Short mmCIF file of C-alpha atoms and ligand atoms in Angstrom, two decimals:
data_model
loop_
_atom_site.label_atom_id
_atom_site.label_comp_id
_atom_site.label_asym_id
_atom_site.label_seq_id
_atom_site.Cartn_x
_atom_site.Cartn_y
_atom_site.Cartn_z
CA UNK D 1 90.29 131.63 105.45
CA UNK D 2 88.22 129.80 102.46
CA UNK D 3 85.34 128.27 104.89
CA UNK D 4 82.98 126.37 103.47
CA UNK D 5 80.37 129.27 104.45
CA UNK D 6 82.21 131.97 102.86
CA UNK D 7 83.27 130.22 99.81
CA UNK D 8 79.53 129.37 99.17
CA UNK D 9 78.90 133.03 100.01
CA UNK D 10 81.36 133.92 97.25
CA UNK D 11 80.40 131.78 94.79
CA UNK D 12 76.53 131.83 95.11
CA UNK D 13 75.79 135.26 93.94
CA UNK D 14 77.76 134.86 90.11
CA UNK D 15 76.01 131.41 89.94
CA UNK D 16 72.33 132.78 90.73
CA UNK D 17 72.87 135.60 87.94
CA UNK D 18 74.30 132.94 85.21
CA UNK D 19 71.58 130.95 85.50
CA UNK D 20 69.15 133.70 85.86
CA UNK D 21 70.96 134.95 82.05
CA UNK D 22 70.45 131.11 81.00
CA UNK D 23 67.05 131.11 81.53
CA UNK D 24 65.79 134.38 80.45
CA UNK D 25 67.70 134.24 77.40
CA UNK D 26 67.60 130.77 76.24
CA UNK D 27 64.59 129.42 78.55
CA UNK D 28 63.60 127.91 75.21
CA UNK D 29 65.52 125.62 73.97
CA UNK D 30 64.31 121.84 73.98
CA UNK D 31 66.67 119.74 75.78
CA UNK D 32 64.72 116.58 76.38
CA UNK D 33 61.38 114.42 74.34
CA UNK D 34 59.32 112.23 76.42
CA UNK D 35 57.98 108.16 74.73
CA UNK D 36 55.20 106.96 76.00
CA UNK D 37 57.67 104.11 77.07
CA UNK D 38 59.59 106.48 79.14
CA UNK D 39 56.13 107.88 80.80
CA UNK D 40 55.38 104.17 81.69
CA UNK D 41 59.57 103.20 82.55
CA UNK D 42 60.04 105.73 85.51
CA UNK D 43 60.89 108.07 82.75
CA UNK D 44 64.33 106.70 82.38
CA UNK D 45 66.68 109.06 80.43
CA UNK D 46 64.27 112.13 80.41
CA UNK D 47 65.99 115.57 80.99
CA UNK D 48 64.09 117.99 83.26
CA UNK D 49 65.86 118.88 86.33
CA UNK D 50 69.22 120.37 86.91
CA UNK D 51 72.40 118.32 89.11
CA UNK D 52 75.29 120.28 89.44
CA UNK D 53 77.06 118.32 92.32
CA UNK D 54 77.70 115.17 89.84
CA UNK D 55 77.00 113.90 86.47
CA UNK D 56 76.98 110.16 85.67
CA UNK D 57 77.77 109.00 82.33
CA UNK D 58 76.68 105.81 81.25
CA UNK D 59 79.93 105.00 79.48
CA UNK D 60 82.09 106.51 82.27
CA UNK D 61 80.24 106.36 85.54
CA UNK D 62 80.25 109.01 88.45
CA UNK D 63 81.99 112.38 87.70
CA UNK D 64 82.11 114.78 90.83
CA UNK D 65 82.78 117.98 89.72
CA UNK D 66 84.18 117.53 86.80
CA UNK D 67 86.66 114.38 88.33
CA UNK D 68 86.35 111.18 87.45
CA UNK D 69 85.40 109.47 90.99
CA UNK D 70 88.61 107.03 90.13
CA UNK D 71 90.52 110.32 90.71
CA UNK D 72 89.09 111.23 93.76
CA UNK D 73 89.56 107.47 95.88
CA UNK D 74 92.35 109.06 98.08
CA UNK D 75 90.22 112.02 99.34
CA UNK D 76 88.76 112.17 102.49
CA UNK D 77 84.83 112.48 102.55
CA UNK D 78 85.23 115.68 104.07
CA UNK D 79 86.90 117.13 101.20
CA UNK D 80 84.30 115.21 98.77
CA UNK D 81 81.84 117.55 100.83
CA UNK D 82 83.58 120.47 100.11
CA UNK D 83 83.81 119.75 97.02
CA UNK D 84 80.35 118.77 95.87
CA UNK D 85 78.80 121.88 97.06
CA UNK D 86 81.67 124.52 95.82
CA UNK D 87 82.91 122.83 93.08
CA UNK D 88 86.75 122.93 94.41
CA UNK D 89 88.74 120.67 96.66
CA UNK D 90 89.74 122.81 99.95
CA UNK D 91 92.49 124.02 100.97
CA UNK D 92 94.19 122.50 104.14
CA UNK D 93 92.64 125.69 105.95
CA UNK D 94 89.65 124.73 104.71
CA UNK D 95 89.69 121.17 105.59
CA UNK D 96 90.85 122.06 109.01
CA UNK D 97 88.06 124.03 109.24
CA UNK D 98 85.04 121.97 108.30
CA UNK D 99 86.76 119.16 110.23
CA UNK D 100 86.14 121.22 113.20
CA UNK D 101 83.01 121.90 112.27
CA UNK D 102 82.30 118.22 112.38
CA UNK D 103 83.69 117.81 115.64
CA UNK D 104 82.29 120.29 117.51
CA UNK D 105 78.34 119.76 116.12
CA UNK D 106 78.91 115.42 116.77
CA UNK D 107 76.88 115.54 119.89
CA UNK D 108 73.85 113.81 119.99
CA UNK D 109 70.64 114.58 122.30
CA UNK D 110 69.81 111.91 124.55
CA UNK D 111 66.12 111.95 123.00
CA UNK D 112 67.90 110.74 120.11
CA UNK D 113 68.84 107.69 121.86
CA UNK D 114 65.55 107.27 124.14
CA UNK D 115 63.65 106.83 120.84
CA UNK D 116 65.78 104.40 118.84
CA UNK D 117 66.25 102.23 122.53
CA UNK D 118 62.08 101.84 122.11
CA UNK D 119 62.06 100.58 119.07
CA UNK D 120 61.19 96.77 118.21
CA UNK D 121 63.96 95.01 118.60
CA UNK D 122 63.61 93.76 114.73
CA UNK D 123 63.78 97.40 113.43
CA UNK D 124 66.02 97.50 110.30
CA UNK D 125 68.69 99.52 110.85
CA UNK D 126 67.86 101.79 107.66
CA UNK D 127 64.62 102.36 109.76
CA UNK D 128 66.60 103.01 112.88
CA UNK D 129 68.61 105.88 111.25
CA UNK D 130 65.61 107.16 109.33
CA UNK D 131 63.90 107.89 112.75
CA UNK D 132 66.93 109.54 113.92
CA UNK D 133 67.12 112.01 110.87
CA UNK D 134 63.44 112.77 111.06
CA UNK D 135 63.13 113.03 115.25
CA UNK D 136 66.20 115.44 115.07
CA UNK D 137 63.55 117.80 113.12
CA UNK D 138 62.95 119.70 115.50
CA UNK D 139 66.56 120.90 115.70
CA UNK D 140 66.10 122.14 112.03
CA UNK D 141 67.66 125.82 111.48
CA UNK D 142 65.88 126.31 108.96
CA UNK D 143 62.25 125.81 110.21
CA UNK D 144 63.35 128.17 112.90
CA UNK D 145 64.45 130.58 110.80
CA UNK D 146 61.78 130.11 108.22
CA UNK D 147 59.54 130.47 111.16
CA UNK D 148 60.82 133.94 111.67
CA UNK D 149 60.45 135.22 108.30
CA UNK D 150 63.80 134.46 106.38
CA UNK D 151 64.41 136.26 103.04
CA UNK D 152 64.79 133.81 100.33
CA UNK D 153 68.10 134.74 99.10
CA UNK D 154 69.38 133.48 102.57
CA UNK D 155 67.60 129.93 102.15
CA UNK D 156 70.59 127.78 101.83
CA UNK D 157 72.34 129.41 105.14
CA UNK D 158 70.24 127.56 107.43
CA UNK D 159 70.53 124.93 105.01
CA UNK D 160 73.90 124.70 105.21
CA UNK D 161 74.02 124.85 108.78
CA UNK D 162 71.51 122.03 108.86
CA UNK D 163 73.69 119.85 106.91
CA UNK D 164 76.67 120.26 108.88
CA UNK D 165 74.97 119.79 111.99
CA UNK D 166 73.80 116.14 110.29
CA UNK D 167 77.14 115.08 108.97
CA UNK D 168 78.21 115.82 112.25
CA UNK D 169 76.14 113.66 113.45
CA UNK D 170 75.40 110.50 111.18
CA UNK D 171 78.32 108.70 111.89
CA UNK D 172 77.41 108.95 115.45
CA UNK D 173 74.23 108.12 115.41
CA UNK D 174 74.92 105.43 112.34
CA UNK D 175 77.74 103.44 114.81
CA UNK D 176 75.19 103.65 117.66
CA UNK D 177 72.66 101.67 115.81
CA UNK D 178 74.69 99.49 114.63
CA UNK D 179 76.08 98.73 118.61
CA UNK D 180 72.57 98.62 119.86
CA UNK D 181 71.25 96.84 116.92
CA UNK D 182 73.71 93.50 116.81
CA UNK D 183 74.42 93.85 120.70
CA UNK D 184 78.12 95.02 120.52
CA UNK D 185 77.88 96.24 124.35
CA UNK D 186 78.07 100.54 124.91
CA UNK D 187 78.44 103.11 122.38
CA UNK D 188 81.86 103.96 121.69
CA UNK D 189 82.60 108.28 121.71
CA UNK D 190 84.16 110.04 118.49
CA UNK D 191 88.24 110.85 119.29
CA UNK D 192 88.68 114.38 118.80
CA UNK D 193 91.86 113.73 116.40
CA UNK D 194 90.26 111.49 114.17
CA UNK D 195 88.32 112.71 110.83
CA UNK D 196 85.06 112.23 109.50
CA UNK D 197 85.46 108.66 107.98
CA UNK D 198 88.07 107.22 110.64
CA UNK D 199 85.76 108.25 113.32
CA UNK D 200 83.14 106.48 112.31
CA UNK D 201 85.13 103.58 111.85
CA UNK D 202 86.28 104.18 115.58
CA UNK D 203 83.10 104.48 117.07
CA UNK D 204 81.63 101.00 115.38
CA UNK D 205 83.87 98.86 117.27
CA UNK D 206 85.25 96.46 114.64
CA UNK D 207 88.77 95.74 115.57
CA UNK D 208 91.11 96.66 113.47
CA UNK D 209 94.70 96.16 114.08
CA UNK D 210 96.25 96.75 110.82
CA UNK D 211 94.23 100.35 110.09
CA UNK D 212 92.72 98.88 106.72
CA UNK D 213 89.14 98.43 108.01
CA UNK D 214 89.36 102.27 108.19
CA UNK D 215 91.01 102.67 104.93
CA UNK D 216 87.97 100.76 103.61
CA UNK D 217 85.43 103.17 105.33
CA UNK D 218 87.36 105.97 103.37
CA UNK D 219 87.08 104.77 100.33
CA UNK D 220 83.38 103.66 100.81
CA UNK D 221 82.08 107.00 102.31
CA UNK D 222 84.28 108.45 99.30
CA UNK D 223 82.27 106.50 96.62
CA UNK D 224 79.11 106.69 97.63
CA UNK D 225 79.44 110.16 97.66
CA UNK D 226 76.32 111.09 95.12
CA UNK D 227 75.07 110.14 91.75
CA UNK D 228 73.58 113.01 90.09
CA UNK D 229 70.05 114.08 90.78
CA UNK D 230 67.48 111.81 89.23
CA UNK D 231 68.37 108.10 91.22
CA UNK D 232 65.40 107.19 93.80
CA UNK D 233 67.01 108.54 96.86
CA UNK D 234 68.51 112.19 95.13
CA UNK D 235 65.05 113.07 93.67
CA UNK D 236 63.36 112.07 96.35
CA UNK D 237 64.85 114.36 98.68
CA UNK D 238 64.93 116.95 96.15
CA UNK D 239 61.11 116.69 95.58
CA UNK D 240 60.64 116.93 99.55
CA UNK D 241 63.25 119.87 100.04
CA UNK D 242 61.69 121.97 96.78
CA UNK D 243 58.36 122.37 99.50
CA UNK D 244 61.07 123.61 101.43
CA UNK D 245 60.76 121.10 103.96
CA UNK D 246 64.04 121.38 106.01
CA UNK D 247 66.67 118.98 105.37
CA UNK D 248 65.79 116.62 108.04
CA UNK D 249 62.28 116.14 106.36
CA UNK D 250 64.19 115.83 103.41
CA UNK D 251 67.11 113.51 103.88
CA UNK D 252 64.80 111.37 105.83
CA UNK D 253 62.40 110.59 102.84
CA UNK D 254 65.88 110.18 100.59
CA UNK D 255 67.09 107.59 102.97
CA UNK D 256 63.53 105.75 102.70
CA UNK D 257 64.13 106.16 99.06
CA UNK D 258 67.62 104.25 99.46
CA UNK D 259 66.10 101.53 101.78
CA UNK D 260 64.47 99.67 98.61
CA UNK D 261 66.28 96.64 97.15
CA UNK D 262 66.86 98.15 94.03
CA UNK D 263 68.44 100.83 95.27
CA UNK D 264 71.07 101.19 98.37
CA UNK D 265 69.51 97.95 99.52
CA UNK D 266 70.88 95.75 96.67
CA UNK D 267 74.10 96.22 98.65
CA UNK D 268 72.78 93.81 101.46
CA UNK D 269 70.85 91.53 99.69
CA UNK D 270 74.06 90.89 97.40
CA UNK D 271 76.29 89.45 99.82
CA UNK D 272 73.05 87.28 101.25
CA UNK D 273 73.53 86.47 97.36
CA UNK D 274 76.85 85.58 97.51
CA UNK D 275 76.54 83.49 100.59
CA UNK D 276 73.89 81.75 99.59
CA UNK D 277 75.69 80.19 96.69
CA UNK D 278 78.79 79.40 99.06
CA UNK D 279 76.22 77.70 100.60
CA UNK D 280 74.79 75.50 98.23
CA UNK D 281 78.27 74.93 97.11
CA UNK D 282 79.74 74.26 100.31
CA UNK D 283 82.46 77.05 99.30
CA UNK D 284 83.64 79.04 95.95
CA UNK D 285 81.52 77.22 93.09
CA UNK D 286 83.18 76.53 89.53
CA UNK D 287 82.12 78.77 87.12
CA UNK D 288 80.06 75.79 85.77
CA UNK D 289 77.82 75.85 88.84
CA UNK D 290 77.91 79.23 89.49
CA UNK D 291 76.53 79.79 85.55
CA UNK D 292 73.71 77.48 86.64
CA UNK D 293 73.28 79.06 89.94
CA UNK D 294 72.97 82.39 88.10
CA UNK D 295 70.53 81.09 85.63
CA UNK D 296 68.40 79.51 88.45
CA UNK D 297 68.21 82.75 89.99
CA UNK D 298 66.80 84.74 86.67
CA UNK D 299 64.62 81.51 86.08
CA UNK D 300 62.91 81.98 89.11
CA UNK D 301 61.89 85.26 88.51
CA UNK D 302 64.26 87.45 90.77
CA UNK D 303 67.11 90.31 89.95
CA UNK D 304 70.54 89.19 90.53
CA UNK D 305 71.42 92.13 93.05
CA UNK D 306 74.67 93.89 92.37
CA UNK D 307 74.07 93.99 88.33
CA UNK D 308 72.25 96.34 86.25
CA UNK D 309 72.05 100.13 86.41
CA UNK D 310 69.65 102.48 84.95
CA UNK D 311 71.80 104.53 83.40
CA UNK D 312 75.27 102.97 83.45
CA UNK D 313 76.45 100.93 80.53
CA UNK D 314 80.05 99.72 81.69
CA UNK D 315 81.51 98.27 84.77
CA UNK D 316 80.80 100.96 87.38
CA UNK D 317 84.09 102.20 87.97
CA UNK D 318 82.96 102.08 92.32
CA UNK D 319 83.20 98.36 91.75
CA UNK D 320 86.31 98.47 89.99
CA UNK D 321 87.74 100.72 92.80
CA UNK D 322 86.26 97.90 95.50
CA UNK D 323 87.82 95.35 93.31
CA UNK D 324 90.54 96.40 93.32
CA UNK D 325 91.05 96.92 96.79
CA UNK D 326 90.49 93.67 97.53
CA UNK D 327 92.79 92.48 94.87
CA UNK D 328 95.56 94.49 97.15
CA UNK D 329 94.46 93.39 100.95
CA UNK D 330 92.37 90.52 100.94
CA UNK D 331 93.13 88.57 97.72
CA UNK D 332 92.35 85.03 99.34
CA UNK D 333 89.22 86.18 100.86
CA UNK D 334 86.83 83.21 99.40
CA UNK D 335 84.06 85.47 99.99
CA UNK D 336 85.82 88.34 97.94
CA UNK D 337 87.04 85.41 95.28
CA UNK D 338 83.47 84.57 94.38
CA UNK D 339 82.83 88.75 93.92
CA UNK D 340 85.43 88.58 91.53
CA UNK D 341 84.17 84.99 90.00
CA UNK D 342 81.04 86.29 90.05
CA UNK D 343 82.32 89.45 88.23
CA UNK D 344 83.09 86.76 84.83
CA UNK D 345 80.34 85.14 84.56
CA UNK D 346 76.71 87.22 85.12
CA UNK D 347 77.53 89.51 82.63
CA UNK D 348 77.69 86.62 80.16
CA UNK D 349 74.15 85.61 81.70
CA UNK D 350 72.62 88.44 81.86
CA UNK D 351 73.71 89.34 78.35
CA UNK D 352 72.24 86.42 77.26
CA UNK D 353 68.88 86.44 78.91
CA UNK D 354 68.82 89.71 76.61
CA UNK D 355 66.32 91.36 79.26
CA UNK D 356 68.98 93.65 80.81
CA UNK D 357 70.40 97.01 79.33
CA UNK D 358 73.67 97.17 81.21
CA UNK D 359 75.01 93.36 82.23
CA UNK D 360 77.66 95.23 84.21
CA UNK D 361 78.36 95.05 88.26
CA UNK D 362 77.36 98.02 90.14
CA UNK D 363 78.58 99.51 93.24
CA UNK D 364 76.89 97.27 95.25
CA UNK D 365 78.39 94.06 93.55
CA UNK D 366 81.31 93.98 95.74
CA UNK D 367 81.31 95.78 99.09
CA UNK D 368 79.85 93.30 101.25
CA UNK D 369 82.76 91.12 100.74
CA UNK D 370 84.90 93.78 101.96
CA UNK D 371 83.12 94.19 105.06
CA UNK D 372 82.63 91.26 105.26
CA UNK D 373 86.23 90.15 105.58
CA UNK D 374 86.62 93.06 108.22
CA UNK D 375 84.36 91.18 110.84
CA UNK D 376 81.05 93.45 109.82
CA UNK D 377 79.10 90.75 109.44
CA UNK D 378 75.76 91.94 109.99
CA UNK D 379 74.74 92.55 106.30
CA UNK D 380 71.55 93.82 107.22
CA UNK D 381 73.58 97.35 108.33
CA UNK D 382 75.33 97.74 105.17
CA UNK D 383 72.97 100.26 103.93
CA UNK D 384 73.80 102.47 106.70
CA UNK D 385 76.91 103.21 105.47
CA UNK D 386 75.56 103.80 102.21
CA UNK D 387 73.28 106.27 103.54
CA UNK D 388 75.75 108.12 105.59
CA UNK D 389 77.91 108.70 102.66
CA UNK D 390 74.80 109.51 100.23
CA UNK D 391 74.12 112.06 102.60
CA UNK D 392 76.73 114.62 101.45
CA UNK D 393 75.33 114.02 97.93
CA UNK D 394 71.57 114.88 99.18
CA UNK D 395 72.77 117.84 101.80
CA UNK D 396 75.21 119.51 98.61
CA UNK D 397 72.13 119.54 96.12
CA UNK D 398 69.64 120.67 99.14
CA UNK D 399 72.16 123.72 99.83
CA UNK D 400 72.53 124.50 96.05
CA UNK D 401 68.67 124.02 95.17
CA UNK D 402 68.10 126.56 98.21
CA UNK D 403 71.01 128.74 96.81
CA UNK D 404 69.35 128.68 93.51
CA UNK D 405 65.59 129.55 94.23
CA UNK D 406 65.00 125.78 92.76
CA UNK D 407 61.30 125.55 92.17
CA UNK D 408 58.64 123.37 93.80
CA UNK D 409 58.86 120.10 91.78
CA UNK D 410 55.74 119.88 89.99
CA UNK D 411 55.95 117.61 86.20
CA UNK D 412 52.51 116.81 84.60
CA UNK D 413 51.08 113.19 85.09
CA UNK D 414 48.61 111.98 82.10
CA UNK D 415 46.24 109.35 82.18
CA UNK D 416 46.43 106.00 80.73
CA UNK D 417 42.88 107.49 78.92
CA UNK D 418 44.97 110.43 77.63
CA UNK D 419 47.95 108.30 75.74
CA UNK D 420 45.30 106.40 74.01
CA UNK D 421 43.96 109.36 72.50
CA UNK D 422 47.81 110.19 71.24
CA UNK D 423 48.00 106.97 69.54
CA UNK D 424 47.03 107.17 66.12
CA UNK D 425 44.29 105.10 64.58
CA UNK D 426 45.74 102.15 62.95
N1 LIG O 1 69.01 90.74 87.27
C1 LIG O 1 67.93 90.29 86.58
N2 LIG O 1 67.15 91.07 85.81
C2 LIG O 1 67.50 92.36 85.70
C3 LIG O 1 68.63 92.88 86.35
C4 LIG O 1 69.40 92.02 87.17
N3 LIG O 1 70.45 92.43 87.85
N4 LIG O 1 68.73 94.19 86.03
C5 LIG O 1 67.68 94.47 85.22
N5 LIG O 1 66.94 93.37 85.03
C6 LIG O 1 65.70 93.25 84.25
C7 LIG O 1 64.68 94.25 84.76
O1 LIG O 1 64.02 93.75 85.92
C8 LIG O 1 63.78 94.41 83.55
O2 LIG O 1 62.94 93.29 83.49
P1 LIG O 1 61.40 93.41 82.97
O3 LIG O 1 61.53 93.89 81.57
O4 LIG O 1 60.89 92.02 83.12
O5 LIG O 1 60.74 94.40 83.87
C9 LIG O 1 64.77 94.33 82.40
O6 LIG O 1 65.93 93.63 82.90
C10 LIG O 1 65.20 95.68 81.86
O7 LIG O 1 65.68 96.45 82.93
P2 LIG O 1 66.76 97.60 82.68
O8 LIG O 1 66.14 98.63 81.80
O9 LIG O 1 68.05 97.00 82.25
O10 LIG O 1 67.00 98.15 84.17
P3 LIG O 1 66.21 99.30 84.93
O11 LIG O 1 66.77 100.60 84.53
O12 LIG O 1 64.74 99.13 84.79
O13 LIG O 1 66.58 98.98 86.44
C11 LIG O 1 68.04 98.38 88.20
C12 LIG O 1 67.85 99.26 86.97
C13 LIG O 1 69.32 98.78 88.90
C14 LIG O 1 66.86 98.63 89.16
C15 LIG O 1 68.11 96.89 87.78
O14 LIG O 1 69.22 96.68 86.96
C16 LIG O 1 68.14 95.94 88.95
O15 LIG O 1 67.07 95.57 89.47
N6 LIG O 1 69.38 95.47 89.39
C17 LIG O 1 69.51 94.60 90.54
C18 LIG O 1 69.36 95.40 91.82
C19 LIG O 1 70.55 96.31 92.03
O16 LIG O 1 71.69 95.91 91.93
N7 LIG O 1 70.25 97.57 92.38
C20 LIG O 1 71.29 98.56 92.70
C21 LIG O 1 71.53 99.55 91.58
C22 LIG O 1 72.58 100.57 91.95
C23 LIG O 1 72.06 101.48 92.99
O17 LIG O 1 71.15 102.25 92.83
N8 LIG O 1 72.58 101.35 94.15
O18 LIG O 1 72.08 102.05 95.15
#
């Protein structure tokens, strides 16, 4: 059967020697020039580290694989898994297979629990998870079998195993924060014929008679998948991992990574966005007022979250898929009818404050509403399910940077005293 471990097994080997040819024999060639502006802009657009789970194109968005993530919103995040790290969707075998894998690593130590219980009351829930990930370290395969002297060819076994034991366990630990967190009563246990996404949904608690709550948290653990290598949370983890700190280290500082407002945070503070405008408005605003409201927000000095990207230059097609769900179940949703109000008019203000280089929603322009509408009302969480998703993104490129003998990540800094000496004299 075409496991997830023996596929890698298969596939590894071929992969290590191509690149091995690619760099011995062309190790050369230039593939990226760095500005001074890109030095000093969190070198935005400079080549020099390798993604093979996803590529994002700024005129097309996320492409997993080779598939347009538009093509891939009917998958289940378990064959998104599957497919990041191999390259192929799995067979049902296969997908029976990892789904059992899930199920049978989901349980969680009671530690786990003792130590997010004693934390302040006010923890963010990002936090809460973090601590998870990083106090399950000790559970790490791969420090154990580091420990014992592992040959490097066999890094990303451990790895692997790592990983699956922490998408086993995220969605647990992710639905138990957010019961203990907004006081939803006991934690709710995983059903053994449920997968990966629906579980999750399960074990949160929101009621959900119709099913499409869980068809939501299918599509969102599906899009959030991964975005290439170089966004704060991906390279962060990378950076951490290439010590070869195991992936709990690892994930842990990408999830810190994700935390920030620019980042997987933007997703939060954009529905306390679009609530605060139903608020001033006392409901959906005309685009007049929401034109003002937009400018208001630029004027004094703040990002309007949910726009911008540093790569993108189009609509990210996430949002389109998030808009368009909620064109199909909620449609008079007046939170989800300012998303898509919202939607025509800040490009047209953030094209003309001229500042921005992509005016365009990202993927964190319209999923609040969605949950929103589904009785998750706690915005503060929404990250969380961000970060469970982006975890299959982080765990694939840990297990292929193993695979591959990745190095430690190392680039040159210069000082600001150095540039000045590039700069010709005038
Ligand atoms: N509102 C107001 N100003 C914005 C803006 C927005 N949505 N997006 C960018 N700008 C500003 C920048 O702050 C910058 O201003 P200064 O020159 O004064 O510093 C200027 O426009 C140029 O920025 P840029 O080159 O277009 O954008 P960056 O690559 O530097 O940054 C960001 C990309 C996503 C961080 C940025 O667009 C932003 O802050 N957006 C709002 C927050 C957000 O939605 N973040 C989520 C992004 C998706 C993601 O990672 N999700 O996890």
């Amino acid at each position: 059967m075409a496991t997830l471990q023996k596929r890698l097994a298969e596939i590894i080997p071929p992969l290590k020697d191509e690149i091995k040819g690619i760099t011995k024999n062309h190790g050369d060639i230039k593939i990226s020039e760095v500005s001074i502006a890109q030095a000093y802009g969190g070198m935005r657009g400079v080549k020099g580290m390798i993604c093979d789970t996803s590529v994002v194109n700024p005129d097309a968005g996320l492409i997993v694989r080779g598939y347009p993530i538009m093509d891939l919103t009917e998958k289940l995040p378990e064959e998104i898994f599957y497919l990041l790290c191999t390259g192929e969707l799995p067979d049902k075998a296969a997908l029976k297979a990892l789904q059992k894998e899930y199920s049978d690593r989901a349980k969680v130590g009671k530690y786990v629990w003792d130590v997010l219980e004693a934390m302040p009351k006010d923890s963010h829930p990002m936090c809460m998870l973090d601590t998870a990930v990083l106090v399950m370290e000790r559970e790490s395969e791969f420090r154990k079998e580091y420990d014992k002297g592992m040959r490097k060819e066999d890094y990303w076994k451990p790895m692997l195993e790592d990983s699956l034991n922490l998408l086993a366990k995220l969605p647990v630990i992710a639905a138990g924060i957010y019961r203990m967190r907004f006081n939803k009563g006991k934690r709710i246990g995983a059903k053994k014929d449920l997968d990966w996404g629906a579980n999750y949904a399960h074990m949160l608690g929101i009621k959900d008679k119709t099913g499409n709550f869980a068809k939501l948290m299918q599509l969102y653990l599906t899009l959030h998948c991964d975005h290439e290598g170089g966004n704060v949370s991906a390279f962060s983890c990378h950076t951490v991992g290439s010590a070869l700190s195991d992936a709990y280290y690892s994930v842990s500082a990408g999830l810190n990574g994700l935390a920030g407002p620019l980042h997987g945070l933007a997703n939060q503070e954009c529905l306390g966005w679009i609530l605060e405008t139903m608020k001033k408005f006392n409901g959906v605003p005309s685009e007049e007022d929401l034109y003002k409201f937009a400018w208001d927000t630029l004027n004094s000095g703040k990002v309007v979250p949910g726009y911008g990207h540093a790569v993108l230059r189009v609509t990210d097609p996430r949002f389109t898929a998030f808009l368009a769900f909620g064109k199909k179940y909620i449609p008079d949703d007046p939170v989800f009818q300012l998303v898509a109000k919202v939607f025509d008019v800040v490009p047209k203000v953030l094209a003309e404050q001229g500042k921005v280089k992509d005016p365009w929603p990202n993927v964190d322009a319209g999923s609040g509403a969605l949950l929103y509408h589904y009785g998750m009302t706690e915005f503060p969480y929404y990250t969380v399910l961000f970060a469970v998703s982006r975890a299959m993104g982080m765990l694939s490129q840990l297990i292929l940077n193993r695979a591959m003998g990745t190095a430690i990540t190392r680039p040159k800094s210069v000082s600001t005293e150095w540039i000045k000496k590039q700069i010709p004299a005038s």
